[in-house]
Amino acid sequence: MSPGTGFDRLLRCSLNSIALCGVLVAVCYYFVDRPVAFFVHRHGFSHYAVLKWLTYPPPIMQAWAPALLVGLMVRRAWGPFSRWECVLLAAGVSIVLADQFRESLADLMGRDWPETWIDDNPSLIRDNAYGFHPFEKVGFSGSFPSGHMARLVAAAAVFWIAYPRWRWVCIVATVLLAVGLLGMNYHFVGDIVAGGFVGGIVGT
């Protein structure tokens, strides 16, 4: 296999993933996001503390990723990395990069949230605000794509590739996070789908 073949394949797969993500997000935007958000609000799922707990891991992972990366760099002074240390390095970098990509996309897209959670943000439930507002909310942490999902899937993608036998853990963790985000009405379904694609592409 020529040196460029692997990169070409990765680029092609990434572009195909972005196209698929666009289609899924469009379907969610027109047919899924609003009904799900209203359903979750009507049934008061956000009162279940367990759903909120399910959303905690990604921010914790992000908070500790810099310390992990610094620790690994110090460790590198004593010799080459072992395989598991390389995996941790890739996962840590992926978490940081995925969140930065997410923030840039959030500023670009400026999507309203399902409910009002922070900084008196306009939302579907409180203000009937629904849509994308490109470049209108720069600096405002928009709903699209989900940063929680991007960070988790970025790390999960690394472990998915490095440890195939543990892929079921990646699936379970991703599903539980999606349940938590939807149950708390933190994100629309399309936000979660897009966050997963961002994290998956970065991690891969």
PDB file of C-alpha atoms in Angstrom:
ATOM      1  CA  MET A   1       0.000   0.000   0.000  1.00  0.00           C
ATOM      2  CA  SER A   2       1.445   3.399  -0.984  1.00  0.00           C
ATOM      3  CA  PRO A   3       2.005   6.008   1.784  1.00  0.00           C
ATOM      4  CA  GLY A   4      -0.844   8.196   0.562  1.00  0.00           C
ATOM      5  CA  THR A   5      -3.430   5.435   0.317  1.00  0.00           C
ATOM      6  CA  GLY A   6      -4.281   5.357   4.044  1.00  0.00           C
ATOM      7  CA  PHE A   7      -4.675   9.131   4.217  1.00  0.00           C
ATOM      8  CA  ASP A   8      -6.770   9.209   1.043  1.00  0.00           C
ATOM      9  CA  ARG A   9      -9.075   6.554   2.454  1.00  0.00           C
ATOM     10  CA  LEU A  10      -9.403   8.394   5.763  1.00  0.00           C
ATOM     11  CA  LEU A  11     -10.169  11.653   3.959  1.00  0.00           C
ATOM     12  CA  ARG A  12     -12.763   9.973   1.745  1.00  0.00           C
ATOM     13  CA  CYS A  13     -14.423   8.311   4.748  1.00  0.00           C
ATOM     14  CA  SER A  14     -14.440  11.611   6.647  1.00  0.00           C
ATOM     15  CA  LEU A  15     -16.092  13.461   3.756  1.00  0.00           C
ATOM     16  CA  ASN A  16     -18.680  10.703   3.401  1.00  0.00           C
ATOM     17  CA  SER A  17     -19.332  10.898   7.145  1.00  0.00           C
ATOM     18  CA  ILE A  18     -19.831  14.666   6.967  1.00  0.00           C
ATOM     19  CA  ALA A  19     -22.320  14.223   4.114  1.00  0.00           C
ATOM     20  CA  LEU A  20     -24.213  11.527   6.044  1.00  0.00           C
ATOM     21  CA  CYS A  21     -24.198  13.721   9.142  1.00  0.00           C
ATOM     22  CA  GLY A  22     -25.709  16.574   7.131  1.00  0.00           C
ATOM     23  CA  VAL A  23     -28.539  14.368   5.918  1.00  0.00           C
ATOM     24  CA  LEU A  24     -29.283  12.997   9.397  1.00  0.00           C
ATOM     25  CA  VAL A  25     -29.208  16.458  10.968  1.00  0.00           C
ATOM     26  CA  ALA A  26     -31.608  17.776   8.311  1.00  0.00           C
ATOM     27  CA  VAL A  27     -34.030  14.898   8.954  1.00  0.00           C
ATOM     28  CA  CYS A  28     -33.823  15.520  12.704  1.00  0.00           C
ATOM     29  CA  TYR A  29     -34.306  19.274  12.264  1.00  0.00           C
ATOM     30  CA  TYR A  30     -37.509  18.970  10.256  1.00  0.00           C
ATOM     31  CA  PHE A  31     -39.088  15.834  11.733  1.00  0.00           C
ATOM     32  CA  VAL A  32     -37.538  14.779  15.050  1.00  0.00           C
ATOM     33  CA  ASP A  33     -36.010  17.542  17.167  1.00  0.00           C
ATOM     34  CA  ARG A  34     -39.093  19.526  18.138  1.00  0.00           C
ATOM     35  CA  PRO A  35     -41.393  16.567  18.912  1.00  0.00           C
ATOM     36  CA  VAL A  36     -38.739  14.939  21.091  1.00  0.00           C
ATOM     37  CA  ALA A  37     -37.961  18.179  22.967  1.00  0.00           C
ATOM     38  CA  PHE A  38     -41.646  18.820  23.702  1.00  0.00           C
ATOM     39  CA  PHE A  39     -42.178  15.174  24.732  1.00  0.00           C
ATOM     40  CA  VAL A  40     -39.261  15.276  27.167  1.00  0.00           C
ATOM     41  CA  HIS A  41     -40.439  18.584  28.638  1.00  0.00           C
ATOM     42  CA  ARG A  42     -44.039  17.416  29.062  1.00  0.00           C
ATOM     43  CA  HIS A  43     -43.002  14.306  30.945  1.00  0.00           C
ATOM     44  CA  GLY A  44     -40.539  16.105  33.237  1.00  0.00           C
ATOM     45  CA  PHE A  45     -37.669  13.695  32.709  1.00  0.00           C
ATOM     46  CA  SER A  46     -35.179  16.357  33.823  1.00  0.00           C
ATOM     47  CA  HIS A  47     -36.329  15.834  37.427  1.00  0.00           C
ATOM     48  CA  TYR A  48     -34.617  12.431  37.487  1.00  0.00           C
ATOM     49  CA  ALA A  49     -31.168  13.013  38.968  1.00  0.00           C
ATOM     50  CA  VAL A  50     -29.736   9.889  37.345  1.00  0.00           C
ATOM     51  CA  LEU A  51     -30.172  11.452  33.907  1.00  0.00           C
ATOM     52  CA  LYS A  52     -28.130  14.472  34.975  1.00  0.00           C
ATOM     53  CA  TRP A  53     -25.427  12.201  36.396  1.00  0.00           C
ATOM     54  CA  LEU A  54     -25.120  10.518  33.001  1.00  0.00           C
ATOM     55  CA  THR A  55     -24.002  13.847  31.516  1.00  0.00           C
ATOM     56  CA  TYR A  56     -21.123  14.395  33.958  1.00  0.00           C
ATOM     57  CA  PRO A  57     -18.290  12.286  32.426  1.00  0.00           C
ATOM     58  CA  PRO A  58     -17.436  14.449  29.347  1.00  0.00           C
ATOM     59  CA  PRO A  59     -16.767  17.692  31.300  1.00  0.00           C
ATOM     60  CA  ILE A  60     -14.714  15.700  33.814  1.00  0.00           C
ATOM     61  CA  MET A  61     -12.734  14.120  30.978  1.00  0.00           C
ATOM     62  CA  GLN A  62     -12.062  17.522  29.462  1.00  0.00           C
ATOM     63  CA  ALA A  63     -11.026  19.010  32.800  1.00  0.00           C
ATOM     64  CA  TRP A  64      -8.423  16.288  33.344  1.00  0.00           C
ATOM     65  CA  ALA A  65      -7.202  15.914  29.763  1.00  0.00           C
ATOM     66  CA  PRO A  66      -4.555  18.692  30.022  1.00  0.00           C
ATOM     67  CA  ALA A  67      -3.151  17.195  33.242  1.00  0.00           C
ATOM     68  CA  LEU A  68      -3.076  13.787  31.560  1.00  0.00           C
ATOM     69  CA  LEU A  69      -1.195  15.174  28.562  1.00  0.00           C
ATOM     70  CA  VAL A  70       1.338  16.994  30.754  1.00  0.00           C
ATOM     71  CA  GLY A  71       1.869  13.847  32.811  1.00  0.00           C
ATOM     72  CA  LEU A  72       2.467  11.819  29.672  1.00  0.00           C
ATOM     73  CA  MET A  73       5.001  14.348  28.368  1.00  0.00           C
ATOM     74  CA  VAL A  74       6.898  14.189  31.665  1.00  0.00           C
ATOM     75  CA  ARG A  75       6.747  10.408  31.513  1.00  0.00           C
ATOM     76  CA  ARG A  76       8.158  10.503  27.953  1.00  0.00           C
ATOM     77  CA  ALA A  77      11.431  11.919  29.307  1.00  0.00           C
ATOM     78  CA  TRP A  78      12.153   8.493  30.795  1.00  0.00           C
ATOM     79  CA  GLY A  79      11.719   6.539  27.568  1.00  0.00           C
ATOM     80  CA  PRO A  80       9.365   5.648  24.707  1.00  0.00           C
ATOM     81  CA  PHE A  81       5.653   5.263  25.345  1.00  0.00           C
ATOM     82  CA  SER A  82       4.093   1.850  25.720  1.00  0.00           C
ATOM     83  CA  ARG A  83       1.051   1.077  23.581  1.00  0.00           C
ATOM     84  CA  TRP A  84      -1.491   1.951  26.270  1.00  0.00           C
ATOM     85  CA  GLU A  85       0.265   5.261  26.892  1.00  0.00           C
ATOM     86  CA  CYS A  86       0.061   6.072  23.175  1.00  0.00           C
ATOM     87  CA  VAL A  87      -3.657   5.325  23.319  1.00  0.00           C
ATOM     88  CA  LEU A  88      -4.106   7.651  26.311  1.00  0.00           C
ATOM     89  CA  LEU A  89      -2.143  10.365  24.520  1.00  0.00           C
ATOM     90  CA  ALA A  90      -4.329  10.073  21.420  1.00  0.00           C
ATOM     91  CA  ALA A  91      -7.505  10.048  23.525  1.00  0.00           C
ATOM     92  CA  GLY A  92      -6.439  13.129  25.498  1.00  0.00           C
ATOM     93  CA  VAL A  93      -5.550  15.113  22.379  1.00  0.00           C
ATOM     94  CA  SER A  94      -8.818  14.007  20.735  1.00  0.00           C
ATOM     95  CA  ILE A  95     -10.915  15.267  23.653  1.00  0.00           C
ATOM     96  CA  VAL A  96      -9.278  18.712  23.547  1.00  0.00           C
ATOM     97  CA  LEU A  97      -9.467  19.022  19.749  1.00  0.00           C
ATOM     98  CA  ALA A  98     -13.048  17.783  19.555  1.00  0.00           C
ATOM     99  CA  ASP A  99     -14.195  20.386  22.050  1.00  0.00           C
ATOM    100  CA  GLN A 100     -12.388  23.163  20.163  1.00  0.00           C
ATOM    101  CA  PHE A 101     -14.004  22.085  16.894  1.00  0.00           C
ATOM    102  CA  ARG A 102     -17.339  21.992  18.666  1.00  0.00           C
ATOM    103  CA  GLU A 103     -16.937  25.539  19.960  1.00  0.00           C
ATOM    104  CA  SER A 104     -16.036  26.828  16.501  1.00  0.00           C
ATOM    105  CA  LEU A 105     -19.046  25.094  14.964  1.00  0.00           C
ATOM    106  CA  ALA A 106     -21.302  26.401  17.750  1.00  0.00           C
ATOM    107  CA  ASP A 107     -20.265  29.979  16.959  1.00  0.00           C
ATOM    108  CA  LEU A 108     -20.719  29.330  13.251  1.00  0.00           C
ATOM    109  CA  MET A 109     -24.142  27.708  13.498  1.00  0.00           C
ATOM    110  CA  GLY A 110     -25.695  29.634  16.418  1.00  0.00           C
ATOM    111  CA  ARG A 111     -28.452  27.154  17.126  1.00  0.00           C
ATOM    112  CA  ASP A 112     -31.082  27.758  19.797  1.00  0.00           C
ATOM    113  CA  TRP A 113     -31.355  25.303  22.696  1.00  0.00           C
ATOM    114  CA  PRO A 114     -34.305  23.059  23.579  1.00  0.00           C
ATOM    115  CA  GLU A 115     -34.654  24.708  27.001  1.00  0.00           C
ATOM    116  CA  THR A 116     -33.216  27.703  28.841  1.00  0.00           C
ATOM    117  CA  TRP A 117     -30.256  26.591  30.931  1.00  0.00           C
ATOM    118  CA  ILE A 118     -27.440  29.168  30.900  1.00  0.00           C
ATOM    119  CA  ASP A 119     -27.095  32.944  30.517  1.00  0.00           C
ATOM    120  CA  ASP A 120     -30.842  33.309  29.947  1.00  0.00           C
ATOM    121  CA  ASN A 121     -30.395  31.672  26.551  1.00  0.00           C
ATOM    122  CA  PRO A 122     -33.379  31.727  24.152  1.00  0.00           C
ATOM    123  CA  SER A 123     -34.918  28.301  23.738  1.00  0.00           C
ATOM    124  CA  LEU A 124     -37.665  26.353  22.040  1.00  0.00           C
ATOM    125  CA  ILE A 125     -39.603  25.597  25.216  1.00  0.00           C
ATOM    126  CA  ARG A 126     -39.557  29.064  26.760  1.00  0.00           C
ATOM    127  CA  ASP A 127     -39.407  31.372  23.730  1.00  0.00           C
ATOM    128  CA  ASN A 128     -40.478  29.185  20.812  1.00  0.00           C
ATOM    129  CA  ALA A 129     -37.031  29.955  19.363  1.00  0.00           C
ATOM    130  CA  TYR A 130     -35.994  27.297  16.912  1.00  0.00           C
ATOM    131  CA  GLY A 131     -33.397  27.413  14.209  1.00  0.00           C
ATOM    132  CA  PHE A 132     -29.841  28.161  13.160  1.00  0.00           C
ATOM    133  CA  HIS A 133     -28.465  31.712  13.200  1.00  0.00           C
ATOM    134  CA  PRO A 134     -25.044  31.623  11.491  1.00  0.00           C
ATOM    135  CA  PHE A 135     -22.500  34.029  13.005  1.00  0.00           C
ATOM    136  CA  GLU A 136     -25.212  35.816  14.996  1.00  0.00           C
ATOM    137  CA  LYS A 137     -24.253  34.264  18.342  1.00  0.00           C
ATOM    138  CA  VAL A 138     -20.466  34.293  18.267  1.00  0.00           C
ATOM    139  CA  GLY A 139     -19.155  33.721  21.769  1.00  0.00           C
ATOM    140  CA  PHE A 140     -22.428  32.097  22.815  1.00  0.00           C
ATOM    141  CA  SER A 141     -22.114  28.378  23.430  1.00  0.00           C
ATOM    142  CA  GLY A 142     -24.769  27.221  20.983  1.00  0.00           C
ATOM    143  CA  SER A 143     -26.632  23.964  21.082  1.00  0.00           C
ATOM    144  CA  PHE A 144     -25.184  22.561  17.853  1.00  0.00           C
ATOM    145  CA  PRO A 145     -23.245  20.311  17.919  1.00  0.00           C
ATOM    146  CA  SER A 146     -23.267  18.677  21.349  1.00  0.00           C
ATOM    147  CA  GLY A 147     -19.935  19.208  23.095  1.00  0.00           C
ATOM    148  CA  HIS A 148     -20.686  16.425  25.561  1.00  0.00           C
ATOM    149  CA  MET A 149     -21.129  13.914  22.760  1.00  0.00           C
ATOM    150  CA  ALA A 150     -18.174  15.214  20.744  1.00  0.00           C
ATOM    151  CA  ARG A 151     -15.785  14.806  23.674  1.00  0.00           C
ATOM    152  CA  LEU A 152     -16.969  11.360  24.673  1.00  0.00           C
ATOM    153  CA  VAL A 153     -17.027   9.929  21.152  1.00  0.00           C
ATOM    154  CA  ALA A 154     -13.606  11.448  20.391  1.00  0.00           C
ATOM    155  CA  ALA A 155     -12.091   9.399  23.211  1.00  0.00           C
ATOM    156  CA  ALA A 156     -14.281   6.377  22.453  1.00  0.00           C
ATOM    157  CA  ALA A 157     -13.162   6.356  18.801  1.00  0.00           C
ATOM    158  CA  VAL A 158      -9.535   6.033  19.896  1.00  0.00           C
ATOM    159  CA  PHE A 159     -10.317   3.128  22.216  1.00  0.00           C
ATOM    160  CA  TRP A 160     -12.607   1.584  19.565  1.00  0.00           C
ATOM    161  CA  ILE A 161      -9.661   1.376  17.174  1.00  0.00           C
ATOM    162  CA  ALA A 162      -7.026   0.411  19.741  1.00  0.00           C
ATOM    163  CA  TYR A 163      -9.012  -2.194  21.696  1.00  0.00           C
ATOM    164  CA  PRO A 164     -11.629  -3.897  19.491  1.00  0.00           C
ATOM    165  CA  ARG A 165     -12.638  -6.312  22.240  1.00  0.00           C
ATOM    166  CA  TRP A 166     -13.846  -3.398  24.369  1.00  0.00           C
ATOM    167  CA  ARG A 167     -16.013  -1.754  21.734  1.00  0.00           C
ATOM    168  CA  TRP A 168     -19.119  -2.688  23.651  1.00  0.00           C
ATOM    169  CA  VAL A 169     -17.989  -0.317  26.426  1.00  0.00           C
ATOM    170  CA  CYS A 170     -17.776   2.521  23.893  1.00  0.00           C
ATOM    171  CA  ILE A 171     -21.296   1.741  22.669  1.00  0.00           C
ATOM    172  CA  VAL A 172     -22.773   1.564  26.180  1.00  0.00           C
ATOM    173  CA  ALA A 173     -21.088   4.813  27.253  1.00  0.00           C
ATOM    174  CA  THR A 174     -22.303   6.626  24.136  1.00  0.00           C
ATOM    175  CA  VAL A 175     -25.885   5.391  24.494  1.00  0.00           C
ATOM    176  CA  LEU A 176     -26.020   6.311  28.190  1.00  0.00           C
ATOM    177  CA  LEU A 177     -24.756   9.811  27.461  1.00  0.00           C
ATOM    178  CA  ALA A 178     -27.308  10.263  24.671  1.00  0.00           C
ATOM    179  CA  VAL A 179     -30.082   9.171  27.069  1.00  0.00           C
ATOM    180  CA  GLY A 180     -28.868  11.664  29.665  1.00  0.00           C
ATOM    181  CA  LEU A 181     -28.619  14.560  27.216  1.00  0.00           C
ATOM    182  CA  LEU A 182     -32.058  13.892  25.764  1.00  0.00           C
ATOM    183  CA  GLY A 183     -33.651  13.232  29.145  1.00  0.00           C
ATOM    184  CA  MET A 184     -32.353  16.524  30.521  1.00  0.00           C
ATOM    185  CA  ASN A 185     -33.354  18.315  27.289  1.00  0.00           C
ATOM    186  CA  TYR A 186     -29.827  19.704  27.072  1.00  0.00           C
ATOM    187  CA  HIS A 187     -29.682  19.065  23.327  1.00  0.00           C
ATOM    188  CA  PHE A 188     -31.822  18.266  20.326  1.00  0.00           C
ATOM    189  CA  VAL A 189     -31.384  14.837  18.726  1.00  0.00           C
ATOM    190  CA  GLY A 190     -29.643  16.453  15.744  1.00  0.00           C
ATOM    191  CA  ASP A 191     -27.135  18.160  18.068  1.00  0.00           C
ATOM    192  CA  ILE A 192     -26.222  14.803  19.581  1.00  0.00           C
ATOM    193  CA  VAL A 193     -25.883  13.156  16.171  1.00  0.00           C
ATOM    194  CA  ALA A 194     -23.615  15.960  14.946  1.00  0.00           C
ATOM    195  CA  GLY A 195     -21.535  15.867  18.131  1.00  0.00           C
ATOM    196  CA  GLY A 196     -21.013  12.156  17.641  1.00  0.00           C
ATOM    197  CA  PHE A 197     -19.793  12.669  14.084  1.00  0.00           C
ATOM    198  CA  VAL A 198     -17.429  15.480  15.139  1.00  0.00           C
ATOM    199  CA  GLY A 199     -15.960  13.343  17.907  1.00  0.00           C
ATOM    200  CA  GLY A 200     -15.742  10.256  15.721  1.00  0.00           C
ATOM    201  CA  ILE A 201     -13.902  12.051  12.914  1.00  0.00           C
ATOM    202  CA  VAL A 202     -11.470  13.772  15.293  1.00  0.00           C
ATOM    203  CA  GLY A 203     -10.781  10.592  17.259  1.00  0.00           C
ATOM    204  CA  THR A 204     -10.287   8.510  14.140  1.00  0.00           C
TER     205      THR A 204
END
